[in-house]
Structure formats: structure tokens, C-alpha cells
Amino acid sequence: MKIALAQLNYHIGNFEANTGKIIDTIGKAKQNGADLVVFAELCVSGYPARDFLEFKEFISLCDDAANKIAAASSGIACIIGLPTVNHKPEGKDLNNSAYFINDGKIEARVDKALLPNYDVFDEYRYFEPSTEFNCIDFKGKRIALTICEDLWNTIENPLYITRPMDSLIKQQPDVMINIAASPFAYNHDEERIAILTDNASRYKLPLFYVNQIGAQTELIFDGGSLVIDNTGKLADELPYFTEALTYYTLNDDASISFDHQSTLKTERPSDIEQIHQGLLLGIRDYFYKSGFSRATLGLSGGIDSAVVCALAAEALGAENVMAVLLPSKFSTDHSLKDAEDLVNNLGCKSETIAIRNVTDAIEGVLQPQFNNLPFNIAEENIQSRSRAIILMAMCNKFGYILLNTSNKSEAAVGYGTLYGDMCGGISVIGDVYKTQVFELARYINREREIIPENTIVKPPSAELRPDQKDTDSLPEYDVLDKILREYVENRCSSSEIIQMGYEENTVKRVIKLVNTAEHKRYQTPPILRVSPKAFGMGRRMPIVGKYLS
Amino acid sequence: MKIALAQLNYHIGNFEANTGKIIDTIGKAKQNGADLVVFAELCVSGYPARDFLEFKEFISLCDDAANKIAAASSGIACIIGLPTVNHKPEGKDLNNSAYFINDGKIEARVDKALLPNYDVFDEYRYFEPSTEFNCIDFKGKRIALTICEDLWNTIENPLYITRPMDSLIKQQPDVMINIAASPFAYNHDEERIAILTDNASRYKLPLFYVNQIGAQTELIFDGGSLVIDNTGKLADELPYFTEALTYYTLNDDASISFDHQSTLKTERPSDIEQIHQGLLLGIRDYFYKSGFSRATLGLSGGIDSAVVCALAAEALGAENVMAVLLPSKFSTDHSLKDAEDLVNNLGCKSETIAIRNVTDAIEGVLQPQFNNLPFNIAEENIQSRSRAIILMAMCNKFGYILLNTSNKSEAAVGYGTLYGDMCGGISVIGDVYKTQVFELARYINREREIIPENTIVKPPSAELRPDQKDTDSLPEYDVLDKILREYVENRCSSSEIIQMGYEENTVKRVIKLVNTAEHKRYQTPPILRVSPKAFGMGRRMPIVGKYLS
């Protein structure tokens, strides 16, 4: 049996585009002699369609699309994913389903049993879990078809009370197929390979696994679809962050053969390399899928905006990036110089707009209120917000999307100005700690100096008052980032983190900063997710909660 | 058996305050001769504690609190709600539990079986549903204790596949007790009474139902705890939006007697009356629970800011409200006059800060870019954002929280400026349609004119260009709001709404406006929820989705 794996980029709710792409791919696979072509989980609707799923019309459009796809599948079989109506009276109204379509007919439907409902996932919000498990017979092979999380119930501390493959294996299948929509995090490829090879060796079956690629606002799908033999050995690994269509022959002895050049990796790419790739796809798809092509951002001469500018230029083309230098009276000469050097290195567009007239005017109209009160955070924020107002005016006049340049360390401790530097359509590095931003800068410079060396080596400063340094308000970033990782990602308590050897007052201060900044993070742009725990939809905190604040 | 119902206001993660309040109430109930005092669902932690539940330390603090409460319960029994560790290896790590504590000992634990995971609810994110059901024997009575949603599985289109009372009734209980954390929506009291009286009559048992009160950022809990006899007749209804502690004798013939003046309503309050009460509590608790006392807002002379100002003055005291008048060159004289009249009627503080110098300065620094391009949305937004920057500077300098004044109709169609009038710590009327804002204004004026008549009767205008009217860009609000209600709340498709008789182009235009404003709503403040479907945590939409946009 010849199986094609279609690792594609879908667009949520864009039925015309998704259906067209699926039907085109079926045509190609047929031309190449495939018996079966496998698409990803919820490929028909795009994933996550979120509360669009609550619209009956949306579900019926999925059904229409499935019928079109079936009609286009004469002489070939395919597996697609879509939301379907739960026909049982009890339980949620929908299932997260896979259709097995053969020669123009929908021959079988498989519903997902294990519904992820943690971190960024809300599947139990919409779907009823399946409790019935049946294999599919096709061309002399019995297929155990499952959907993503169905293979992810671990042996130690299982999250679910059932394990679909334990039921399916009783029907003596010849092969496992798993369709997925499994989002990227820099450590996720290794976890995915470990879990899936473990399934293949546990059930002694070859496994074909198809993931999506493409970004849906904050969630980035990285592909990396897998073919694993019945001993648990990786036979093939599809490319990451790009579409692919590959073919395999499942032989009668259960071995797998293929004649393309495998992209199976001999060495895992570094975290930073993966983050770099992920962010490029995240930027590109955010613009493409919203129908925009041009970005703007404020370029300070500091490392955060420099890295975002370089990523944007690579993702969108330097000609589509407008860097705006917005010096205030506290900006240093070297900052302007560093920003100009970056613009020259990238070849992007730039404008310089001094903000002093604006901040003076604002402080002027506030003078009767502020009187002679000392300069404080109010005046600092006026600078940051003046920059935002100018950048947003550029967006409104010329059709740019503003890129937010806050990093994860700042976002965590609230070191940023709401409606100021926390503005933007999308946050590019809001899931990248400051120490990782430095690594990313070095990675971007791996072949030639793009980000000026001085931007990388100088001490970080917001330059909102004379001689300001980030370390005036925050611990050194190498300490801060480690504490943040324990608290945000590993959900350790202050006492646990202190026991690891961090200074007690620093730990308590950092955690308090994180918890009292919830109201700020609530209003920030969506953040491209590259870690296992990003701020945004995957981390949901009370705002007026009192715990550790 | 004498049963006390404790309808209290909790603070998420504030263990000291919650535990103290529970123990004080146990003391009072004991003094009043109660055998059993019943608290609300998750009263120990506050609800919703959201991802705080993922911290082991948080759960262990809940456990500590329960032990303290048990120690304080000598000679009396109580029921409290808290998250507990799921001791089974499979499934989620936690349960949503009730403890039955008697004479200093935790005698029984009941876990919630039906976990709401729709709209604003995420309970399946944290909790494993119970599959075991046991009654509790106490003082010769057998109690069927359930938690909130456990009684909410409807007969037609059941959302869950089990019904806990169907199991418990087999053990022949004498009484049902249900502890809840059931948030307010203006239509929810009637639904709650219908569901709970239906349970009492179906199982032929008296029912004691205890809800929380108090606002937790966007969610407002309205109380309205209920006592229902074994025929399904309402015996008592606790007050709404305020704490209460009431006592009942459950007699041996299953009848219920009590000697306080009942607040059982003979007539349901109007939607607007309930919304008014809910918003006052929402404002008050947002400030109190965040440790702030003073609010500011921009007062335009229009109805939205007038209503918010009046609500804030009532909730926080007029002396704690600073209204800022921010006229531009497009502001009309009557707007300033209307705003001043309101300030005088309320007795709140006010300042007038003309924004012209600021908008001139911004347009000045942008002149080289904007050149002679015609005035458009860019200049409109500059005005709105200039006001925001001034208001936020006032907040930063003087410690106010900025109240957002956008209404639900504007929020729906994106008729507002991100980082401009969409700013604020909390959105007061973001779940109130414009047509309801007018009703609310009339209600606020029910005894005397607080909101100037001219503010109510003049055509709504953003006054961002000469002679602008909302209806230049939007359908009349009475049509718009009806279409929005069908689309947002009832999840009707455009074709269904058109079939109801609305004009096709208007419907399509409105739905497109709603869907293309997701990126704006993503960055707006939390919205006090008063309807069954508010923007915010209860409505989760893709940003780059393509459906109906």
C-alpha cells in the first residue's frame, strides 16, 4: 500500500483555500500512484477554530467541504480531519473527527477520545470524547486510526482514564495512522518523537503521523511529521516549518520503503535555531493570513527591537519593513547610531521622528495638574506612549501592522508601558526570554554582522531617564530568567525556588512582580508561542487574585 | 436540623481573608444554634482561581485552610468547597470538592461530577470528574450533597452523559444541598430558579442552594441563594449582590421553617435593575480587591462616559472619582456643558485639559511623513490616543485606575480606538449594548436628573471630525443591537439573521465588522460580564480566522 503524507498549512475558516489545497493534493497523490493520502487533524476547518465551532453554519460548511473532498477522491482514499455533529443525544454537540474517504465515499468516521484541555488547548469546550474504537480495513491492511492526543496518554501519571490504542490493538491492526495539530515549542519535537516511537514499539506497529504546519496567530505548527517502523525506529521525519508531500510503501512484512531523500535529522537543531524558524513562520503567516504585507516598529538601538526588525526583514522582505527611530532627550547618541547601523545592514526603510515636541506638549497640558511634582514613572510612560501614538498613526495612515518588541522577561515582570512599548498587532519575541534574545541576535549574526555588535554588548536600558539601566529595577537577566522559568514554566513555588539556591528576597520580589503584572499582560498583543508555557491563551490567571502578590 | 446558609464574598488566593471570614461565620452560626453551616463552591480558594490551581503550593494552602476551618468547627458541622488532590493515578491531578466537616473533623469529601467547560468556564482544564456518589448521614438526615453544575444537566439536549442525583437518589436521601459559584447574567436568576425547582420536584426533596457573591475581575457573582421545598416550591431567596447569613429548620416531615423576614421576590427585578446592581458590585470589588480606591475617566458629554461616571460615583463615592474633560477642536460646546452638568449633579472631581496642543504636536512631528495626505482615521485616532495618554499620565501620577467607557455595541463592531478610548483597567459597560446604555441612563435618573437630559437625547457622536455621527459609520443602534444579539449571543449565521427580516447588506456588514475587530478586542480591558455572552474570556475567537470576514 502506497501512503502519501500531506503536511500542509491551513487557514482557519477559509474553506475555499483549505478545500482547494486538499483537493489539489489528492490530485497530485493520485498522479503519483498513492493508495491513500493522509491530511492533518481538523484540516478542513483549520485549527484552532475556537468559538467558530459554536456556529451551526460553520459546522455545516465543514460538512459541505468534506463532501466536495469526497467527490474529488475517485480512485484514491484519503483521511481528513473535521468537526462533526455528535449524533448521540447526551454530551457535547460535536466530535473532533477523522473521515476515511475511499473512492468518492465517506466510509468511516473516527472520533477523538483524548481531548487536550490544558495550556493552549480547549478541546473539551467543544467536543465529546469518543468511547468506541474500530479499525478500518483498506486494501488488505487494517488501520488503527487515531487523532493526535489519542496516542499521548503517558504511562506514569496518565492524564486520561482511557487509552484508545489499548482497545484498537485487540482488533489486530497492521498499521497505526495518527493525524495531528500539534503546536510548536522549542522542546516539543523531542517529546513528540519520544512519545510516538514509544507507541510504535509498545504496540509493535508501524506508525504514520501527520502534523500541520503554519501559524494561527499565536500558535505555530511546525510539521515534523513522522514515519516510524514497528520496532519504534524512526524511518522518516518530514521537514519543519514548511509544507511537504511524501510517499511511502507499507510492505506486507510491515516494513516501510520510500524513494525520496529523507530529511530525517541526525542531530536535533538547537533551541534557538528552532525558535528562529518558528518566529519567521509566525510573522509571515500572521501578515499573510490577515491580508497585510508591511510592518513597522520602533527601533531604539536596543537588542529587542533590533532582533524583531531583523526577523521581520527576513520574514517579510526588508522592503516591507519600516523602522521608525523615535529619539527622546534621554536617547543616547550610540543608540541612534546602533539603530541606523542596523537599518543599513538590513536595507529596510526608516524614518527618524524626534518625540520631544510631543512629550513637551503633553507635559505642558498636564502642568496645572502635575505642578512641580518630581519626575517619575508618569513622565517615563509619557515618552513610551508618545512613541506608540506616532507608530500607530503611521499604521493608520499607511497600512502597516505594528510589531511589538517586548521580550518574555519584561512581559513577565511588567517592565514595559501599557499602551506604550506594549502595543502592537503581534508580539514577536514575547515568548523569548532576554537571555534567549541575546542568543537569537548571535544566531542572526551567524554569517555576517546584521545586528550591530554594540547593540549586543551594551547594558540594556529603556532610556526613559538619564543613565537608566534595566538592572536599576530588575535582577541581572541571567538570574531573572532562571527564576522566571521555574515559576512560569515549571510552576514552582517561591519556597521551592529558594531551595534551589536563589536568593530569597530576589525570588519573592520577582514572583510578586509577575503576579501584579497580570492586568498589563491581559491587554497586550497575542504572543508568538515558542516555549511550552507562553503568556497569553496558554496561561490564564486571575487579575484581582491575591496569591503571592 | 438547623441549617445556616452563608452567602459570602471571597477573594481569589487570599487565604487569610477567606479562611478568617469562614471561621467567623461558623462562630456566628454556632452562637445562633445552627447544626450545619453551608458555604459556597470553592470558597476556600476563591473562584475562579484559574491557573493558580496548577501550583502545588496553592493546593496545599487550600488544604491548610481546610484544616484550620475544621479545627474551628467544634460542636458544629459545615460544608466548604475547595480544590483537592485526585488520589487516583489516572486523570487530572485535582478534584473540585466539598468537605463535610463535623465537630472538628473532615468526615466526608464529595467531588464534582459535571464540570462546566463552556463560555467563561474552564473546569475541565483542572479537575477530574467524579464517578462515585455517596450521601452523607448527619443528625438522622441523609444529605445528597452536590456541587453547582451537578444539578444542571438538562433533560433535553443533556450536555453530560451522567446525572449525579440519579445515583444519589437511590440511597434515599432526605435533603439536597448544592454549593455553587454561579456567575451573574441578567437572565440567569430565572434560569437558576427554574433548574433548581425542577430538581426539587423531580427528586421530591427539599433543596438548599448556596451561591457566592462578589466580583472577580470580569465575573460577578450575584448570590440569590435558594431554599426550595420538596414540591419544588421556592421557600426563600437570599438577597442579590450582598452577603447574607440565614437560618432554616429542616423539619422531620421535610418541611422547612424559618423566622427571618424573607427576601423572596414576588416580582423579578428588570434586566436593567439587575445590570445596575451588578455593575456597582463589579466596580467596587475590582477596586477593593486590587487595593485601589480612586478612579478616573474621560468625560466627553456623551452618554457612555456619563453612565460610567455615575456608576463609579455610586460605587466608589463621588469624592473618589476624577472626571477629566478633554475637549478637542471638534468638541461641541454642548458636550462640554453636558459633561460639566453631570459633574455638578454627581459632585465628583473634575479637570479640563484641552488636547489641541498635544494633537498639534503629534501632527507636527508627523508632517514630513503625512505631508498633505487628507485627514482620515489616522488623525481621528490621534485625538483619541492623546486623551488616553493624558488620562494614563493622571493615573500614573496620582494612583487612579482608568475606567474604560466603551459599550458592547462599539466593542462588537470595533468602533473605537485601540490604545485610545479602548484603554482602561476595567471596562464597565463593555457588556451593555448601546440601547441598554440609554435604559441604564434613564434608570440612573429614576429619582432625579443625574445624567443631563441632553446627554440622553442627542444623537451619539465620537466628535473626532466635524459633524460626525455614529450613524455615519454604523446602522441605527436599535437595529445594530438586535443583529449583534443574534450573532454574538445566539450564534446565528448571517442567513438565519437575514431570514428573521433584517436587511441583507446590513447583516453581512455588521458580521464582517464583528469578525474583523477580534484583534482589537483581544487587547481591551477585562469587561464586567452582565449578559450570557460577554466579550472576553467567555468568547474565544481566532484573530487571523477567515470565517465571515
PDB file of N, CA and C in Angstrom, chain A residues 102-173:
ATOM      1  N   ASN A 102     -12.991   6.836   0.687  1.00  0.00           N
ATOM      2  CA  ASN A 102     -12.445   5.907  -0.303  1.00  0.00           C
ATOM      3  C   ASN A 102     -13.269   5.963  -1.578  1.00  0.00           C
ATOM      4  N   ASP A 103     -12.601   6.260  -2.649  1.00  0.00           N
ATOM      5  CA  ASP A 103     -13.234   6.235  -3.977  1.00  0.00           C
ATOM      6  C   ASP A 103     -14.548   7.028  -3.989  1.00  0.00           C
ATOM      7  N   GLY A 104     -14.487   8.237  -3.464  1.00  0.00           N
ATOM      8  CA  GLY A 104     -15.628   9.133  -3.529  1.00  0.00           C
ATOM      9  C   GLY A 104     -16.622   9.015  -2.388  1.00  0.00           C
ATOM     10  N   LYS A 105     -16.407   8.022  -1.492  1.00  0.00           N
ATOM     11  CA  LYS A 105     -17.376   7.842  -0.408  1.00  0.00           C
ATOM     12  C   LYS A 105     -16.742   7.972   0.977  1.00  0.00           C
ATOM     13  N   ILE A 106     -17.475   8.617   1.895  1.00  0.00           N
ATOM     14  CA  ILE A 106     -17.026   8.661   3.290  1.00  0.00           C
ATOM     15  C   ILE A 106     -17.348   7.308   3.899  1.00  0.00           C
ATOM     16  N   GLU A 107     -16.327   6.466   4.092  1.00  0.00           N
ATOM     17  CA  GLU A 107     -16.568   5.086   4.516  1.00  0.00           C
ATOM     18  C   GLU A 107     -16.509   4.899   6.030  1.00  0.00           C
ATOM     19  N   ALA A 108     -15.770   5.737   6.717  1.00  0.00           N
ATOM     20  CA  ALA A 108     -15.663   5.564   8.172  1.00  0.00           C
ATOM     21  C   ALA A 108     -15.408   6.904   8.839  1.00  0.00           C
ATOM     22  N   ARG A 109     -15.840   6.973  10.065  1.00  0.00           N
ATOM     23  CA  ARG A 109     -15.582   8.165  10.873  1.00  0.00           C
ATOM     24  C   ARG A 109     -14.986   7.716  12.195  1.00  0.00           C
ATOM     25  N   VAL A 110     -13.908   8.356  12.584  1.00  0.00           N
ATOM     26  CA  VAL A 110     -13.256   8.065  13.860  1.00  0.00           C
ATOM     27  C   VAL A 110     -13.309   9.339  14.695  1.00  0.00           C
ATOM     28  N   ASP A 111     -13.737   9.248  15.937  1.00  0.00           N
ATOM     29  CA  ASP A 111     -13.795  10.422  16.806  1.00  0.00           C
ATOM     30  C   ASP A 111     -12.652  10.387  17.817  1.00  0.00           C
ATOM     31  N   LYS A 112     -12.164  11.555  18.126  1.00  0.00           N
ATOM     32  CA  LYS A 112     -11.050  11.664  19.078  1.00  0.00           C
ATOM     33  C   LYS A 112     -11.551  11.346  20.489  1.00  0.00           C
ATOM     34  N   ALA A 113     -10.752  10.612  21.234  1.00  0.00           N
ATOM     35  CA  ALA A 113     -11.159  10.209  22.579  1.00  0.00           C
ATOM     36  C   ALA A 113     -10.492  11.054  23.660  1.00  0.00           C
ATOM     37  N   LEU A 114      -9.224  11.376  23.458  1.00  0.00           N
ATOM     38  CA  LEU A 114      -8.491  12.136  24.472  1.00  0.00           C
ATOM     39  C   LEU A 114      -8.419  13.589  24.012  1.00  0.00           C
ATOM     40  N   LEU A 115      -9.111  14.440  24.742  1.00  0.00           N
ATOM     41  CA  LEU A 115      -9.276  15.832  24.314  1.00  0.00           C
ATOM     42  C   LEU A 115      -8.421  16.746  25.179  1.00  0.00           C
ATOM     43  N   PRO A 116      -7.333  17.269  24.635  1.00  0.00           N
ATOM     44  CA  PRO A 116      -6.473  18.130  25.460  1.00  0.00           C
ATOM     45  C   PRO A 116      -7.226  19.386  25.897  1.00  0.00           C
ATOM     46  N   ASN A 117      -7.098  19.699  27.154  1.00  0.00           N
ATOM     47  CA  ASN A 117      -7.809  20.846  27.719  1.00  0.00           C
ATOM     48  C   ASN A 117      -6.918  21.552  28.737  1.00  0.00           C
ATOM     49  N   TYR A 118      -5.646  21.655  28.404  1.00  0.00           N
ATOM     50  CA  TYR A 118      -4.660  22.298  29.276  1.00  0.00           C
ATOM     51  C   TYR A 118      -3.905  23.301  28.423  1.00  0.00           C
ATOM     52  N   ASP A 119      -3.111  24.127  29.063  1.00  0.00           N
ATOM     53  CA  ASP A 119      -2.273  25.105  28.361  1.00  0.00           C
ATOM     54  C   ASP A 119      -3.102  25.839  27.291  1.00  0.00           C
ATOM     55  N   VAL A 120      -2.717  25.761  26.024  1.00  0.00           N
ATOM     56  CA  VAL A 120      -3.432  26.488  24.968  1.00  0.00           C
ATOM     57  C   VAL A 120      -4.659  25.729  24.456  1.00  0.00           C
ATOM     58  N   PHE A 121      -4.895  24.544  24.972  1.00  0.00           N
ATOM     59  CA  PHE A 121      -5.936  23.681  24.405  1.00  0.00           C
ATOM     60  C   PHE A 121      -7.263  23.798  25.153  1.00  0.00           C
ATOM     61  N   ASP A 122      -8.343  23.832  24.373  1.00  0.00           N
ATOM     62  CA  ASP A 122      -9.694  23.959  24.919  1.00  0.00           C
ATOM     63  C   ASP A 122     -10.622  22.939  24.281  1.00  0.00           C
ATOM     64  N   GLU A 123     -10.143  21.754  23.949  1.00  0.00           N
ATOM     65  CA  GLU A 123     -10.967  20.878  23.107  1.00  0.00           C
ATOM     66  C   GLU A 123     -12.218  20.362  23.798  1.00  0.00           C
ATOM     67  N   TYR A 124     -12.160  20.234  25.115  1.00  0.00           N
ATOM     68  CA  TYR A 124     -13.345  19.749  25.826  1.00  0.00           C
ATOM     69  C   TYR A 124     -14.427  20.829  25.884  1.00  0.00           C
ATOM     70  N   ARG A 125     -14.041  22.055  25.521  1.00  0.00           N
ATOM     71  CA  ARG A 125     -15.037  23.130  25.397  1.00  0.00           C
ATOM     72  C   ARG A 125     -16.055  22.820  24.294  1.00  0.00           C
ATOM     73  N   TYR A 126     -15.625  22.049  23.303  1.00  0.00           N
ATOM     74  CA  TYR A 126     -16.455  21.858  22.117  1.00  0.00           C
ATOM     75  C   TYR A 126     -16.849  20.409  21.860  1.00  0.00           C
ATOM     76  N   PHE A 127     -15.953  19.492  22.195  1.00  0.00           N
ATOM     77  CA  PHE A 127     -16.085  18.124  21.692  1.00  0.00           C
ATOM     78  C   PHE A 127     -16.418  17.118  22.785  1.00  0.00           C
ATOM     79  N   GLU A 128     -17.213  16.113  22.411  1.00  0.00           N
ATOM     80  CA  GLU A 128     -17.481  14.976  23.289  1.00  0.00           C
ATOM     81  C   GLU A 128     -16.432  13.905  22.978  1.00  0.00           C
ATOM     82  N   PRO A 129     -15.812  13.332  23.982  1.00  0.00           N
ATOM     83  CA  PRO A 129     -14.817  12.294  23.710  1.00  0.00           C
ATOM     84  C   PRO A 129     -15.461  11.005  23.205  1.00  0.00           C
ATOM     85  N   SER A 130     -14.768  10.323  22.319  1.00  0.00           N
ATOM     86  CA  SER A 130     -15.257   9.045  21.807  1.00  0.00           C
ATOM     87  C   SER A 130     -15.067   7.955  22.849  1.00  0.00           C
ATOM     88  N   THR A 131     -15.978   6.993  22.851  1.00  0.00           N
ATOM     89  CA  THR A 131     -15.816   5.822  23.724  1.00  0.00           C
ATOM     90  C   THR A 131     -15.851   4.524  22.924  1.00  0.00           C
ATOM     91  N   GLU A 132     -15.946   4.651  21.586  1.00  0.00           N
ATOM     92  CA  GLU A 132     -15.982   3.456  20.728  1.00  0.00           C
ATOM     93  C   GLU A 132     -14.780   3.459  19.804  1.00  0.00           C
ATOM     94  N   PHE A 133     -14.173   2.311  19.625  1.00  0.00           N
ATOM     95  CA  PHE A 133     -12.931   2.251  18.859  1.00  0.00           C
ATOM     96  C   PHE A 133     -12.988   1.131  17.833  1.00  0.00           C
ATOM     97  N   ASN A 134     -12.873   1.494  16.561  1.00  0.00           N
ATOM     98  CA  ASN A 134     -12.911   0.500  15.489  1.00  0.00           C
ATOM     99  C   ASN A 134     -11.832   0.771  14.453  1.00  0.00           C
ATOM    100  N   CYS A 135     -11.169  -0.299  14.023  1.00  0.00           N
ATOM    101  CA  CYS A 135     -10.170  -0.175  12.963  1.00  0.00           C
ATOM    102  C   CYS A 135     -10.861  -0.073  11.608  1.00  0.00           C
ATOM    103  N   ILE A 136     -10.075   0.332  10.620  1.00  0.00           N
ATOM    104  CA  ILE A 136     -10.583   0.491   9.252  1.00  0.00           C
ATOM    105  C   ILE A 136      -9.835  -0.474   8.343  1.00  0.00           C
ATOM    106  N   ASP A 137     -10.561  -1.291   7.575  1.00  0.00           N
ATOM    107  CA  ASP A 137      -9.915  -2.211   6.632  1.00  0.00           C
ATOM    108  C   ASP A 137      -9.813  -1.564   5.264  1.00  0.00           C
ATOM    109  N   PHE A 138      -8.611  -1.608   4.705  1.00  0.00           N
ATOM    110  CA  PHE A 138      -8.389  -0.983   3.397  1.00  0.00           C
ATOM    111  C   PHE A 138      -7.274  -1.712   2.682  1.00  0.00           C
ATOM    112  N   LYS A 139      -7.585  -2.233   1.495  1.00  0.00           N
ATOM    113  CA  LYS A 139      -6.594  -2.903   0.642  1.00  0.00           C
ATOM    114  C   LYS A 139      -5.801  -3.966   1.405  1.00  0.00           C
ATOM    115  N   GLY A 140      -6.504  -4.770   2.168  1.00  0.00           N
ATOM    116  CA  GLY A 140      -5.857  -5.880   2.866  1.00  0.00           C
ATOM    117  C   GLY A 140      -5.107  -5.487   4.135  1.00  0.00           C
ATOM    118  N   LYS A 141      -5.134  -4.205   4.460  1.00  0.00           N
ATOM    119  CA  LYS A 141      -4.486  -3.765   5.704  1.00  0.00           C
ATOM    120  C   LYS A 141      -5.554  -3.275   6.682  1.00  0.00           C
ATOM    121  N   ARG A 142      -5.322  -3.524   7.944  1.00  0.00           N
ATOM    122  CA  ARG A 142      -6.228  -2.997   8.971  1.00  0.00           C
ATOM    123  C   ARG A 142      -5.552  -1.801   9.658  1.00  0.00           C
ATOM    124  N   ILE A 143      -6.223  -0.666   9.557  1.00  0.00           N
ATOM    125  CA  ILE A 143      -5.631   0.597  10.034  1.00  0.00           C
ATOM    126  C   ILE A 143      -6.227   0.983  11.388  1.00  0.00           C
ATOM    127  N   ALA A 144      -5.349   1.243  12.359  1.00  0.00           N
ATOM    128  CA  ALA A 144      -5.779   1.827  13.638  1.00  0.00           C
ATOM    129  C   ALA A 144      -5.579   3.335  13.518  1.00  0.00           C
ATOM    130  N   LEU A 145      -6.686   4.036  13.275  1.00  0.00           N
ATOM    131  CA  LEU A 145      -6.615   5.485  13.049  1.00  0.00           C
ATOM    132  C   LEU A 145      -6.956   6.227  14.344  1.00  0.00           C
ATOM    133  N   THR A 146      -6.069   7.093  14.764  1.00  0.00           N
ATOM    134  CA  THR A 146      -6.309   7.899  15.974  1.00  0.00           C
ATOM    135  C   THR A 146      -5.991   9.361  15.671  1.00  0.00           C
ATOM    136  N   ILE A 147      -6.410  10.217  16.593  1.00  0.00           N
ATOM    137  CA  ILE A 147      -6.243  11.659  16.391  1.00  0.00           C
ATOM    138  C   ILE A 147      -5.367  12.221  17.510  1.00  0.00           C
ATOM    139  N   CYS A 148      -4.210  12.697  17.121  1.00  0.00           N
ATOM    140  CA  CYS A 148      -3.276  13.463  17.977  1.00  0.00           C
ATOM    141  C   CYS A 148      -3.184  12.934  19.412  1.00  0.00           C
ATOM    142  N   GLU A 149      -3.749  13.642  20.365  1.00  0.00           N
ATOM    143  CA  GLU A 149      -3.665  13.304  21.795  1.00  0.00           C
ATOM    144  C   GLU A 149      -4.029  11.851  22.111  1.00  0.00           C
ATOM    145  N   ASP A 150      -4.783  11.194  21.250  1.00  0.00           N
ATOM    146  CA  ASP A 150      -5.168   9.797  21.489  1.00  0.00           C
ATOM    147  C   ASP A 150      -3.960   8.902  21.759  1.00  0.00           C
ATOM    148  N   LEU A 151      -2.793   9.279  21.231  1.00  0.00           N
ATOM    149  CA  LEU A 151      -1.578   8.492  21.496  1.00  0.00           C
ATOM    150  C   LEU A 151      -0.737   9.088  22.635  1.00  0.00           C
ATOM    151  N   TRP A 152      -1.245  10.127  23.301  1.00  0.00           N
ATOM    152  CA  TRP A 152      -0.401  10.867  24.238  1.00  0.00           C
ATOM    153  C   TRP A 152      -0.684  10.601  25.701  1.00  0.00           C
ATOM    154  N   ASN A 153      -1.434   9.573  26.032  1.00  0.00           N
ATOM    155  CA  ASN A 153      -1.669   9.305  27.450  1.00  0.00           C
ATOM    156  C   ASN A 153      -0.466   8.554  28.009  1.00  0.00           C
ATOM    157  N   THR A 154       0.300   9.212  28.819  1.00  0.00           N
ATOM    158  CA  THR A 154       1.554   8.621  29.309  1.00  0.00           C
ATOM    159  C   THR A 154       1.263   7.515  30.326  1.00  0.00           C
ATOM    160  N   ILE A 155       2.279   6.701  30.529  1.00  0.00           N
ATOM    161  CA  ILE A 155       2.128   5.567  31.447  1.00  0.00           C
ATOM    162  C   ILE A 155       2.219   6.033  32.905  1.00  0.00           C
ATOM    163  N   GLU A 156       3.212   6.842  33.189  1.00  0.00           N
ATOM    164  CA  GLU A 156       3.283   7.436  34.537  1.00  0.00           C
ATOM    165  C   GLU A 156       2.387   8.673  34.572  1.00  0.00           C
ATOM    166  N   ASN A 157       1.650   8.847  35.629  1.00  0.00           N
ATOM    167  CA  ASN A 157       0.718   9.973  35.782  1.00  0.00           C
ATOM    168  C   ASN A 157      -0.137  10.207  34.533  1.00  0.00           C
ATOM    169  N   PRO A 158      -0.912   9.214  34.115  1.00  0.00           N
ATOM    170  CA  PRO A 158      -1.767   9.404  32.937  1.00  0.00           C
ATOM    171  C   PRO A 158      -2.796  10.506  33.172  1.00  0.00           C
ATOM    172  N   LEU A 159      -2.977  11.328  32.149  1.00  0.00           N
ATOM    173  CA  LEU A 159      -3.900  12.459  32.257  1.00  0.00           C
ATOM    174  C   LEU A 159      -5.336  12.030  31.996  1.00  0.00           C
ATOM    175  N   TYR A 160      -5.478  10.864  31.343  1.00  0.00           N
ATOM    176  CA  TYR A 160      -6.818  10.390  30.959  1.00  0.00           C
ATOM    177  C   TYR A 160      -7.035   8.993  31.520  1.00  0.00           C
ATOM    178  N   ILE A 161      -8.293   8.615  31.623  1.00  0.00           N
ATOM    179  CA  ILE A 161      -8.585   7.305  32.223  1.00  0.00           C
ATOM    180  C   ILE A 161      -8.678   6.205  31.170  1.00  0.00           C
ATOM    181  N   THR A 162      -8.604   6.562  29.887  1.00  0.00           N
ATOM    182  CA  THR A 162      -8.604   5.530  28.840  1.00  0.00           C
ATOM    183  C   THR A 162      -7.383   5.697  27.931  1.00  0.00           C
ATOM    184  N   ARG A 163      -7.144   4.677  27.094  1.00  0.00           N
ATOM    185  CA  ARG A 163      -6.040   4.703  26.142  1.00  0.00           C
ATOM    186  C   ARG A 163      -6.549   4.017  24.872  1.00  0.00           C
ATOM    187  N   PRO A 164      -6.940   4.818  23.856  1.00  0.00           N
ATOM    188  CA  PRO A 164      -7.615   4.252  22.671  1.00  0.00           C
ATOM    189  C   PRO A 164      -6.868   3.091  22.025  1.00  0.00           C
ATOM    190  N   MET A 165      -5.541   3.151  21.935  1.00  0.00           N
ATOM    191  CA  MET A 165      -4.809   2.066  21.273  1.00  0.00           C
ATOM    192  C   MET A 165      -4.940   0.744  22.023  1.00  0.00           C
ATOM    193  N   ASP A 166      -5.173   0.809  23.345  1.00  0.00           N
ATOM    194  CA  ASP A 166      -5.374  -0.438  24.089  1.00  0.00           C
ATOM    195  C   ASP A 166      -6.643  -1.153  23.628  1.00  0.00           C
ATOM    196  N   SER A 167      -7.637  -0.384  23.181  1.00  0.00           N
ATOM    197  CA  SER A 167      -8.838  -1.001  22.605  1.00  0.00           C
ATOM    198  C   SER A 167      -8.590  -1.444  21.172  1.00  0.00           C
ATOM    199  N   LEU A 168      -7.978  -0.575  20.381  1.00  0.00           N
ATOM    200  CA  LEU A 168      -7.799  -0.869  18.952  1.00  0.00           C
ATOM    201  C   LEU A 168      -6.879  -2.067  18.721  1.00  0.00           C
ATOM    202  N   ILE A 169      -5.877  -2.235  19.567  1.00  0.00           N
ATOM    203  CA  ILE A 169      -4.890  -3.290  19.347  1.00  0.00           C
ATOM    204  C   ILE A 169      -5.556  -4.671  19.392  1.00  0.00           C
ATOM    205  N   LYS A 170      -6.672  -4.760  20.119  1.00  0.00           N
ATOM    206  CA  LYS A 170      -7.387  -6.036  20.218  1.00  0.00           C
ATOM    207  C   LYS A 170      -7.950  -6.492  18.876  1.00  0.00           C
ATOM    208  N   GLN A 171      -8.127  -5.518  17.965  1.00  0.00           N
ATOM    209  CA  GLN A 171      -8.646  -5.862  16.630  1.00  0.00           C
ATOM    210  C   GLN A 171      -7.511  -6.202  15.666  1.00  0.00           C
ATOM    211  N   GLN A 172      -6.308  -6.336  16.183  1.00  0.00           N
ATOM    212  CA  GLN A 172      -5.135  -6.758  15.415  1.00  0.00           C
ATOM    213  C   GLN A 172      -4.860  -5.920  14.146  1.00  0.00           C
ATOM    214  N   PRO A 173      -4.690  -4.626  14.340  1.00  0.00           N
ATOM    215  CA  PRO A 173      -4.379  -3.777  13.176  1.00  0.00           C
ATOM    216  C   PRO A 173      -2.970  -4.053  12.650  1.00  0.00           C
TER     217      PRO A 173
END
